[in-house]
mmCIF file of C-alpha atoms and ligand atoms in Angstrom:
data_model
loop_
_atom_site.group_PDB
_atom_site.id
_atom_site.type_symbol
_atom_site.label_atom_id
_atom_site.label_comp_id
_atom_site.label_asym_id
_atom_site.label_seq_id
_atom_site.Cartn_x
_atom_site.Cartn_y
_atom_site.Cartn_z
ATOM 1 C CA MET A 3 8.970 -20.143 28.886
ATOM 2 C CA PHE A 4 8.326 -21.629 25.302
ATOM 3 C CA ILE A 5 5.830 -23.593 24.601
ATOM 4 C CA PRO A 6 6.032 -24.471 20.293
ATOM 5 C CA THR A 7 2.476 -23.637 18.256
ATOM 6 C CA GLY A 8 3.773 -26.029 15.576
ATOM 7 C CA GLU A 9 4.199 -23.512 13.312
ATOM 8 C CA PRO A 10 7.948 -23.723 12.418
ATOM 9 C CA VAL A 11 8.471 -19.988 11.571
ATOM 10 C CA VAL A 12 6.908 -18.578 14.692
ATOM 11 C CA ASP A 13 8.397 -21.422 16.570
ATOM 12 C CA ARG A 14 11.893 -20.454 15.500
ATOM 13 C CA TYR A 15 11.327 -16.767 16.117
ATOM 14 C CA ILE A 16 9.935 -17.406 19.434
ATOM 15 C CA GLU A 17 12.641 -19.747 20.750
ATOM 16 C CA THR A 18 15.761 -18.420 19.087
ATOM 17 C CA GLY A 19 14.774 -14.931 18.223
ATOM 18 C CA TYR A 20 12.552 -13.569 20.431
ATOM 19 C CA ASP A 21 15.496 -12.159 23.171
ATOM 20 C CA THR A 22 17.792 -10.908 20.412
ATOM 21 C CA VAL A 23 14.802 -7.972 20.282
ATOM 22 C CA ARG A 24 14.732 -5.689 23.260
ATOM 23 C CA GLY A 25 11.165 -5.671 24.884
ATOM 24 C CA MET A 26 9.149 -6.239 27.788
ATOM 25 C CA SER A 27 6.568 -9.090 26.714
ATOM 26 C CA SER A 28 7.393 -12.687 27.674
ATOM 27 C CA ARG A 29 7.751 -15.233 25.639
ATOM 28 C CA PHE A 30 5.296 -17.247 27.769
ATOM 29 C CA ALA A 31 2.664 -14.640 26.335
ATOM 30 C CA ALA A 32 4.071 -14.422 22.617
ATOM 31 C CA SER A 33 3.662 -18.449 23.030
ATOM 32 C CA VAL A 34 -0.306 -18.463 24.104
ATOM 33 C CA CYS A 35 -0.707 -15.224 21.898
ATOM 34 C CA THR A 36 0.586 -16.942 18.627
ATOM 35 C CA TYR A 37 -1.656 -19.931 19.104
ATOM 36 C CA ILE A 38 -4.721 -17.944 19.250
ATOM 37 C CA LEU A 39 -3.978 -16.468 16.439
ATOM 38 C CA LYS A 40 -3.857 -19.906 14.700
ATOM 39 C CA ARG A 41 -6.873 -21.366 16.663
ATOM 40 C CA GLN A 42 -8.750 -17.565 15.034
ATOM 41 C CA ALA A 43 -7.651 -18.855 11.498
ATOM 42 C CA ALA A 44 -9.068 -22.442 12.480
ATOM 43 C CA LEU A 45 -12.122 -21.305 13.407
ATOM 44 C CA GLY A 46 -12.473 -19.498 10.255
ATOM 45 C CA ILE A 47 -11.633 -15.750 11.941
ATOM 46 C CA SER A 48 -10.092 -13.109 9.755
ATOM 47 C CA GLY A 49 -8.390 -10.071 10.552
ATOM 48 C CA HIS A 50 -5.392 -8.295 10.776
ATOM 49 C CA PHE A 51 -3.151 -7.774 13.657
ATOM 50 C CA ALA A 52 -2.743 -4.408 15.451
ATOM 51 C CA GLU A 53 -0.368 -3.007 18.124
ATOM 52 C CA ILE A 54 0.212 -0.038 19.729
ATOM 53 C CA GLY A 55 3.508 0.199 21.502
ATOM 54 C CA THR A 56 5.093 -1.820 19.138
ATOM 55 C CA PHE A 57 8.819 -0.834 19.945
ATOM 56 C CA GLU A 58 11.423 -2.620 18.683
ATOM 57 C CA GLY A 59 9.207 -5.310 17.598
ATOM 58 C CA ARG A 60 9.868 -8.484 19.889
ATOM 59 C CA PHE A 61 5.675 -9.483 20.371
ATOM 60 C CA PHE A 62 4.665 -7.641 16.649
ATOM 61 C CA ILE A 63 7.270 -9.978 14.929
ATOM 62 C CA ALA A 64 6.008 -13.074 16.779
ATOM 63 C CA MET A 65 2.548 -12.270 16.029
ATOM 64 C CA ALA A 66 3.352 -10.903 12.196
ATOM 65 C CA LEU A 67 4.927 -13.974 11.498
ATOM 66 C CA ALA A 68 1.388 -16.182 12.741
ATOM 67 C CA LEU A 69 -1.054 -13.935 10.381
ATOM 68 C CA GLU A 70 -2.379 -15.578 7.599
ATOM 69 C CA PRO A 71 -1.547 -14.644 3.830
ATOM 70 C CA GLY A 72 -3.156 -11.362 3.271
ATOM 71 C CA GLU A 73 -3.415 -10.333 6.338
ATOM 72 C CA LYS A 74 -1.121 -7.486 7.665
ATOM 73 C CA ALA A 75 0.415 -6.497 10.596
ATOM 74 C CA LEU A 76 0.053 -2.957 11.902
ATOM 75 C CA GLY A 77 2.210 -1.268 14.546
ATOM 76 C CA ILE A 78 1.846 2.090 16.014
ATOM 77 C CA ASP A 79 4.627 3.791 18.436
ATOM 78 C CA LEU A 80 6.020 7.577 18.873
ATOM 79 C CA PHE A 81 9.512 5.539 17.994
ATOM 80 C CA ASP A 82 11.173 8.113 20.042
ATOM 81 C CA TRP A 83 11.914 6.424 23.038
ATOM 82 C CA PRO A 84 14.850 5.629 24.296
ATOM 83 C CA ASN A 85 16.222 8.003 21.051
ATOM 84 C CA ASP A 86 15.127 8.266 17.551
ATOM 85 C CA ARG A 87 17.215 4.796 16.550
ATOM 86 C CA VAL A 88 14.667 3.087 17.814
ATOM 87 C CA MET A 89 11.983 2.823 14.148
ATOM 88 C CA ASP A 90 15.405 1.561 12.480
ATOM 89 C CA LEU A 91 16.214 -0.830 15.001
ATOM 90 C CA PHE A 92 12.576 -1.895 14.167
ATOM 91 C CA LEU A 93 12.728 -2.304 10.895
ATOM 92 C CA GLY A 94 15.774 -4.220 10.738
ATOM 93 C CA HIS A 95 14.421 -6.834 13.163
ATOM 94 C CA CYS A 96 11.393 -7.380 11.038
ATOM 95 C CA ALA A 97 13.629 -7.839 8.090
ATOM 96 C CA ARG A 98 16.137 -10.244 10.233
ATOM 97 C CA HIS A 99 13.248 -12.458 11.672
ATOM 98 C CA GLY A 100 11.564 -12.644 8.228
ATOM 99 C CA VAL A 101 8.498 -9.973 8.540
ATOM 100 C CA ALA A 102 8.336 -9.121 4.187
ATOM 101 C CA PRO A 103 7.627 -5.657 3.823
ATOM 102 C CA ASP A 104 4.376 -6.009 2.580
ATOM 103 C CA ARG A 105 3.212 -7.834 5.097
ATOM 104 C CA TYR A 106 3.582 -4.863 7.814
ATOM 105 C CA ILE A 107 2.888 -1.409 8.520
ATOM 106 C CA ALA A 108 4.731 1.122 11.089
ATOM 107 C CA LEU A 109 2.990 4.248 11.769
ATOM 108 C CA LYS A 110 5.421 6.738 14.135
ATOM 109 C CA ARG A 111 2.233 8.460 15.467
ATOM 110 C CA ASP A 112 0.701 9.452 19.234
ATOM 111 C CA SER A 113 -2.209 6.745 19.284
ATOM 112 C CA ARG A 114 -3.932 9.109 21.566
ATOM 113 C CA THR A 115 -4.110 11.825 18.023
ATOM 114 C CA MET A 116 -5.750 8.700 15.967
ATOM 115 C CA ALA A 117 -8.795 7.739 14.946
ATOM 116 C CA PRO A 118 -10.308 4.370 14.130
ATOM 117 C CA GLU A 119 -10.746 5.561 10.201
ATOM 118 C CA GLU A 120 -6.930 6.074 10.009
ATOM 119 C CA LEU A 121 -5.722 2.704 11.147
ATOM 120 C CA ALA A 122 -8.644 1.275 8.922
ATOM 121 C CA GLY A 123 -7.081 3.455 5.903
ATOM 122 C CA ALA A 124 -3.761 2.093 6.493
ATOM 123 C CA LEU A 125 -4.873 -1.406 6.826
ATOM 124 C CA GLY A 126 -6.577 -1.460 3.650
ATOM 125 C CA GLY A 127 -9.410 -2.516 4.931
ATOM 126 C CA GLY A 128 -11.184 -5.692 6.942
ATOM 127 C CA PRO A 129 -11.185 -5.856 11.056
ATOM 128 C CA VAL A 130 -8.454 -6.347 13.398
ATOM 129 C CA ARG A 131 -8.595 -9.937 15.162
ATOM 130 C CA PHE A 132 -6.319 -9.284 17.432
ATOM 131 C CA PHE A 133 -5.412 -5.908 19.049
ATOM 132 C CA HIS A 134 -2.381 -5.747 21.420
ATOM 133 C CA ILE A 135 -2.499 -2.114 23.539
ATOM 134 C CA ASP A 136 0.923 -1.605 24.860
ATOM 135 C CA GLY A 137 1.707 1.934 24.726
ATOM 136 C CA GLU A 138 0.931 4.409 27.668
ATOM 137 C CA HIS A 139 0.174 2.941 30.593
ATOM 138 C CA ALA A 140 -1.888 5.732 32.322
ATOM 139 C CA ASP A 141 -6.056 6.444 32.416
ATOM 140 C CA GLU A 142 -6.366 8.203 29.700
ATOM 141 C CA SER A 143 -4.456 6.865 27.003
ATOM 142 C CA LEU A 144 -5.888 3.421 27.430
ATOM 143 C CA SER A 145 -9.070 4.665 27.395
ATOM 144 C CA ARG A 146 -7.968 6.283 24.449
ATOM 145 C CA ASP A 147 -6.196 3.411 22.996
ATOM 146 C CA LEU A 148 -9.629 1.271 23.848
ATOM 147 C CA ALA A 149 -11.628 3.746 21.935
ATOM 148 C CA LEU A 150 -9.694 3.212 19.025
ATOM 149 C CA ALA A 151 -9.298 0.066 19.031
ATOM 150 C CA LEU A 152 -13.145 -1.364 19.689
ATOM 151 C CA PRO A 153 -14.309 -0.122 16.326
ATOM 152 C CA LEU A 154 -11.922 -2.098 13.800
ATOM 153 C CA ILE A 155 -12.813 -5.495 16.165
ATOM 154 C CA HIS A 156 -13.690 -8.530 14.355
ATOM 155 C CA PRO A 157 -17.131 -9.569 16.256
ATOM 156 C CA GLN A 158 -15.326 -12.342 17.067
ATOM 157 C CA GLY A 159 -12.253 -10.770 17.935
ATOM 158 C CA LEU A 160 -9.426 -9.787 20.938
ATOM 159 C CA ILE A 161 -8.552 -7.126 22.354
ATOM 160 C CA CYS A 162 -5.193 -7.900 24.406
ATOM 161 C CA LEU A 163 -3.903 -5.157 27.229
ATOM 162 C CA ASP A 164 -0.346 -5.358 28.800
ATOM 163 C CA ASP A 165 0.801 -5.027 32.101
ATOM 164 C CA MET A 166 -2.424 -5.313 33.920
ATOM 165 C CA LEU A 167 -1.573 -5.792 37.792
ATOM 166 C CA HIS A 168 1.795 -4.500 37.427
ATOM 167 C CA PRO A 169 3.268 -3.038 40.733
ATOM 168 C CA ALA A 170 4.347 -0.071 38.596
ATOM 169 C CA TYR A 171 0.462 0.710 37.347
ATOM 170 C CA PRO A 172 -1.370 -0.668 40.039
ATOM 171 C CA ARG A 173 -4.524 1.247 39.386
ATOM 172 C CA LEU A 174 -4.864 0.601 35.249
ATOM 173 C CA VAL A 175 -7.456 -1.753 35.970
ATOM 174 C CA GLU A 176 -9.633 0.724 37.235
ATOM 175 C CA THR A 177 -9.404 1.845 33.527
ATOM 176 C CA VAL A 178 -10.506 -1.219 32.412
ATOM 177 C CA HIS A 179 -13.321 -2.078 34.668
ATOM 178 C CA ARG A 180 -14.468 1.278 34.215
ATOM 179 C CA TRP A 181 -14.518 0.425 29.963
ATOM 180 C CA LEU A 182 -16.171 -2.863 30.400
ATOM 181 C CA ALA A 183 -19.033 -1.156 32.700
ATOM 182 C CA ALA A 184 -19.551 0.734 29.878
ATOM 183 C CA HIS A 185 -19.298 -2.213 27.612
ATOM 184 C CA PRO A 186 -21.441 -4.745 29.221
ATOM 185 C CA GLU A 187 -20.856 -7.242 26.066
ATOM 186 C CA TRP A 188 -17.572 -7.561 26.271
ATOM 187 C CA CYS A 189 -15.509 -9.178 29.202
ATOM 188 C CA VAL A 190 -12.019 -10.800 30.581
ATOM 189 C CA MET A 191 -11.796 -13.959 28.645
ATOM 190 C CA LEU A 192 -8.103 -14.929 29.405
ATOM 191 C CA ILE A 193 -5.386 -13.480 31.919
ATOM 192 C CA VAL A 194 -1.675 -14.478 30.863
ATOM 193 C CA ASP A 195 0.360 -14.143 34.048
ATOM 194 C CA ARG A 196 3.255 -12.953 33.905
ATOM 195 C CA GLU A 197 6.632 -14.492 33.678
ATOM 196 C CA ASP A 198 9.064 -11.878 35.412
ATOM 197 C CA ILE A 199 8.538 -7.983 36.349
ATOM 198 C CA VAL A 200 9.467 -6.833 33.308
ATOM 199 C CA ALA A 201 7.310 -9.870 31.317
ATOM 200 C CA ALA A 202 4.093 -8.332 33.290
ATOM 201 C CA ALA A 203 0.450 -9.893 33.028
ATOM 202 C CA LYS A 204 -2.429 -9.415 30.021
ATOM 203 C CA TYR A 205 -5.410 -9.334 29.927
ATOM 204 C CA VAL A 206 -7.215 -10.805 26.900
ATOM 205 C CA LEU A 207 -10.655 -9.556 26.056
ATOM 206 C CA CYS A 208 -13.719 -10.692 23.694
ATOM 207 C CA ARG A 209 -17.246 -10.004 23.582
ATOM 208 C CA ARG A 210 -18.987 -12.884 25.834
ATOM 209 C CA ASP A 211 -20.737 -14.733 22.983
ATOM 210 C CA ALA A 212 -17.739 -15.308 21.751
ATOM 211 C CA VAL A 213 -15.794 -16.530 24.884
ATOM 212 C CA SER A 214 -17.167 -20.322 24.117
ATOM 213 C CA LEU A 215 -14.552 -19.958 21.162
ATOM 214 C CA TYR A 216 -11.753 -19.493 22.902
ATOM 215 C CA GLU A 217 -11.860 -21.035 26.404
ATOM 216 C CA ASP A 218 -12.383 -24.585 26.464
ATOM 217 C CA ASP A 219 -9.853 -24.870 23.664
ATOM 218 C CA LEU A 220 -7.075 -22.956 25.518
ATOM 219 C CA MET A 221 -7.902 -24.863 28.863
ATOM 220 C CA GLN A 222 -7.247 -27.908 26.850
ATOM 221 C CA ARG A 223 -4.323 -26.965 24.915
ATOM 222 C CA PHE A 224 -2.269 -25.157 27.959
ATOM 223 C CA GLU A 225 -3.018 -27.611 30.817
ATOM 224 C CA LYS A 226 0.229 -27.792 32.004
ATOM 225 C CA GLN A 227 -0.102 -23.876 32.352
ATOM 226 C CA LEU A 228 -3.651 -23.644 33.930
ATOM 227 C CA PHE A 229 -4.608 -22.356 37.295
ATOM 228 C CA VAL A 230 -7.342 -24.331 38.189
ATOM 229 C CA LEU A 231 -9.031 -21.877 40.321
ATOM 230 C CA GLY A 232 -9.396 -18.907 37.149
ATOM 231 C CA GLY A 233 -9.646 -15.316 37.615
ATOM 232 C CA ASP A 234 -12.701 -14.191 39.629
ATOM 233 C CA PHE A 235 -14.523 -11.503 38.141
ATOM 234 C CA LEU A 236 -17.800 -12.039 39.940
ATOM 235 C CA ASP A 237 -20.071 -12.402 37.106
ATOM 236 C CA HIS A 238 -17.790 -14.869 35.248
ATOM 237 C CA ILE A 239 -14.399 -16.999 35.752
ATOM 238 C CA ALA A 240 -11.630 -15.819 33.317
ATOM 239 C CA VAL A 241 -8.783 -18.647 32.153
ATOM 240 C CA VAL A 242 -5.600 -18.278 34.204
ATOM 241 C CA LEU A 243 -2.481 -19.541 32.219
ATOM 242 C CA THR A 244 0.754 -19.144 33.917
ATOM 243 C CA PRO A 245 4.220 -20.380 33.583
ATOM 244 C CA HIS A 246 4.064 -22.651 36.943
ATOM 245 C CA PRO A 247 0.485 -22.876 38.307
ATOM 246 C CA ARG A 248 0.223 -24.479 41.885
ATOM 247 C CA LEU A 249 -1.628 -23.600 44.773
ATOM 248 C CA ALA A 250 -0.276 -22.824 48.304
ATOM 249 C CA GLU A 251 0.077 -25.964 50.401
ATOM 250 C CA VAL A 252 -1.829 -25.747 53.631
ATOM 251 C CA ASP A 253 -1.220 -29.304 54.884
HETATM 252 C C1 SAM B 322 6.764 -1.224 26.908
HETATM 253 S S1 SAM B 322 7.035 -0.370 25.635
HETATM 254 C C2 SAM B 322 6.413 -1.741 24.506
HETATM 255 C C3 SAM B 322 7.070 -3.178 24.437
HETATM 256 C C4 SAM B 322 6.572 -4.023 23.409
HETATM 257 N N1 SAM B 322 5.308 -4.103 22.710
HETATM 258 C C5 SAM B 322 6.752 -5.271 23.760
HETATM 259 O O1 SAM B 322 6.073 -6.694 23.977
HETATM 260 O O2 SAM B 322 8.115 -5.639 23.689
HETATM 261 C C6 SAM B 322 5.772 0.487 25.547
HETATM 262 C C7 SAM B 322 6.235 1.159 24.051
HETATM 263 O O3 SAM B 322 4.929 2.653 24.034
HETATM 264 C C8 SAM B 322 5.248 3.390 23.406
HETATM 265 N N2 SAM B 322 4.325 4.742 23.673
HETATM 266 C C9 SAM B 322 3.818 5.226 24.675
HETATM 267 N N3 SAM B 322 3.012 6.462 24.184
HETATM 268 C C10 SAM B 322 2.275 6.501 23.095
HETATM 269 C C11 SAM B 322 1.451 7.018 22.503
HETATM 270 N N4 SAM B 322 0.529 7.415 23.280
HETATM 271 N N5 SAM B 322 1.390 6.748 21.038
HETATM 272 C C12 SAM B 322 2.044 5.273 20.830
HETATM 273 N N6 SAM B 322 3.042 4.793 21.459
HETATM 274 C C13 SAM B 322 3.517 4.988 22.985
HETATM 275 C C14 SAM B 322 6.726 3.744 23.557
HETATM 276 O O4 SAM B 322 6.952 4.666 22.769
HETATM 277 C C15 SAM B 322 7.125 2.285 23.822
HETATM 278 O O5 SAM B 322 7.676 2.111 22.573
#
């Protein structure tokens, strides 16, 4: 599902270019997350976009195109799966879809061996305002990736986790809940529901004191995609956006 952001370059890519780049994030998630980048810019929250698990760049390109002047997109991947051609494909897709070489950095690295200082150095300073974690879906890797991201995040920035509640990784949310228990100032602000088994749900996390910057605005902007019950995390209700919201009919 494509929902225009109102930014022609971004909308053109998501509407007509997205499916020409192989990948796993949904077009719905790209619509919501690029809108969030625009919302952050309107609020004066500036910073970079970073992603672990860039693959051929499907989601990365949408986010890179939605950044403001002076901000950069950083993509980290092993770039060896399914073969060594993936980096060339990624670079070609960026060029074809208008991501200028001076607007992004690609690091062929294992995120588990990296330190936050390396990412900060690659970005040349400044915080990350949106960090997408979509690398290896295993407890240790996700824990390390969260530790890598956290020191770089803008105080009102977001960490987005892919493939939450995916049937192939049913226990990955345990890692998230353990991390949230260790970082009680953070919460899941938004759940972007799946479109398909290969375009699964994302959790978008922020500090609790930043929730009000996003949630009402998201509920208004995506009124037609709002699942009214929200996501019950016991101590708060996350916004839930889903392509076709409805409740079960009981009468
Ligand atoms: C599901 S794909 C990412 C899809 C992409 N984000 C999209 O939206 O189309 C997962 C990627 O994570 C990468 N990956 C897995 N483990 C990694 C690690 N330890 N460090 C860096 N990248 C890793 C894989 O090489 C693969 O390209």
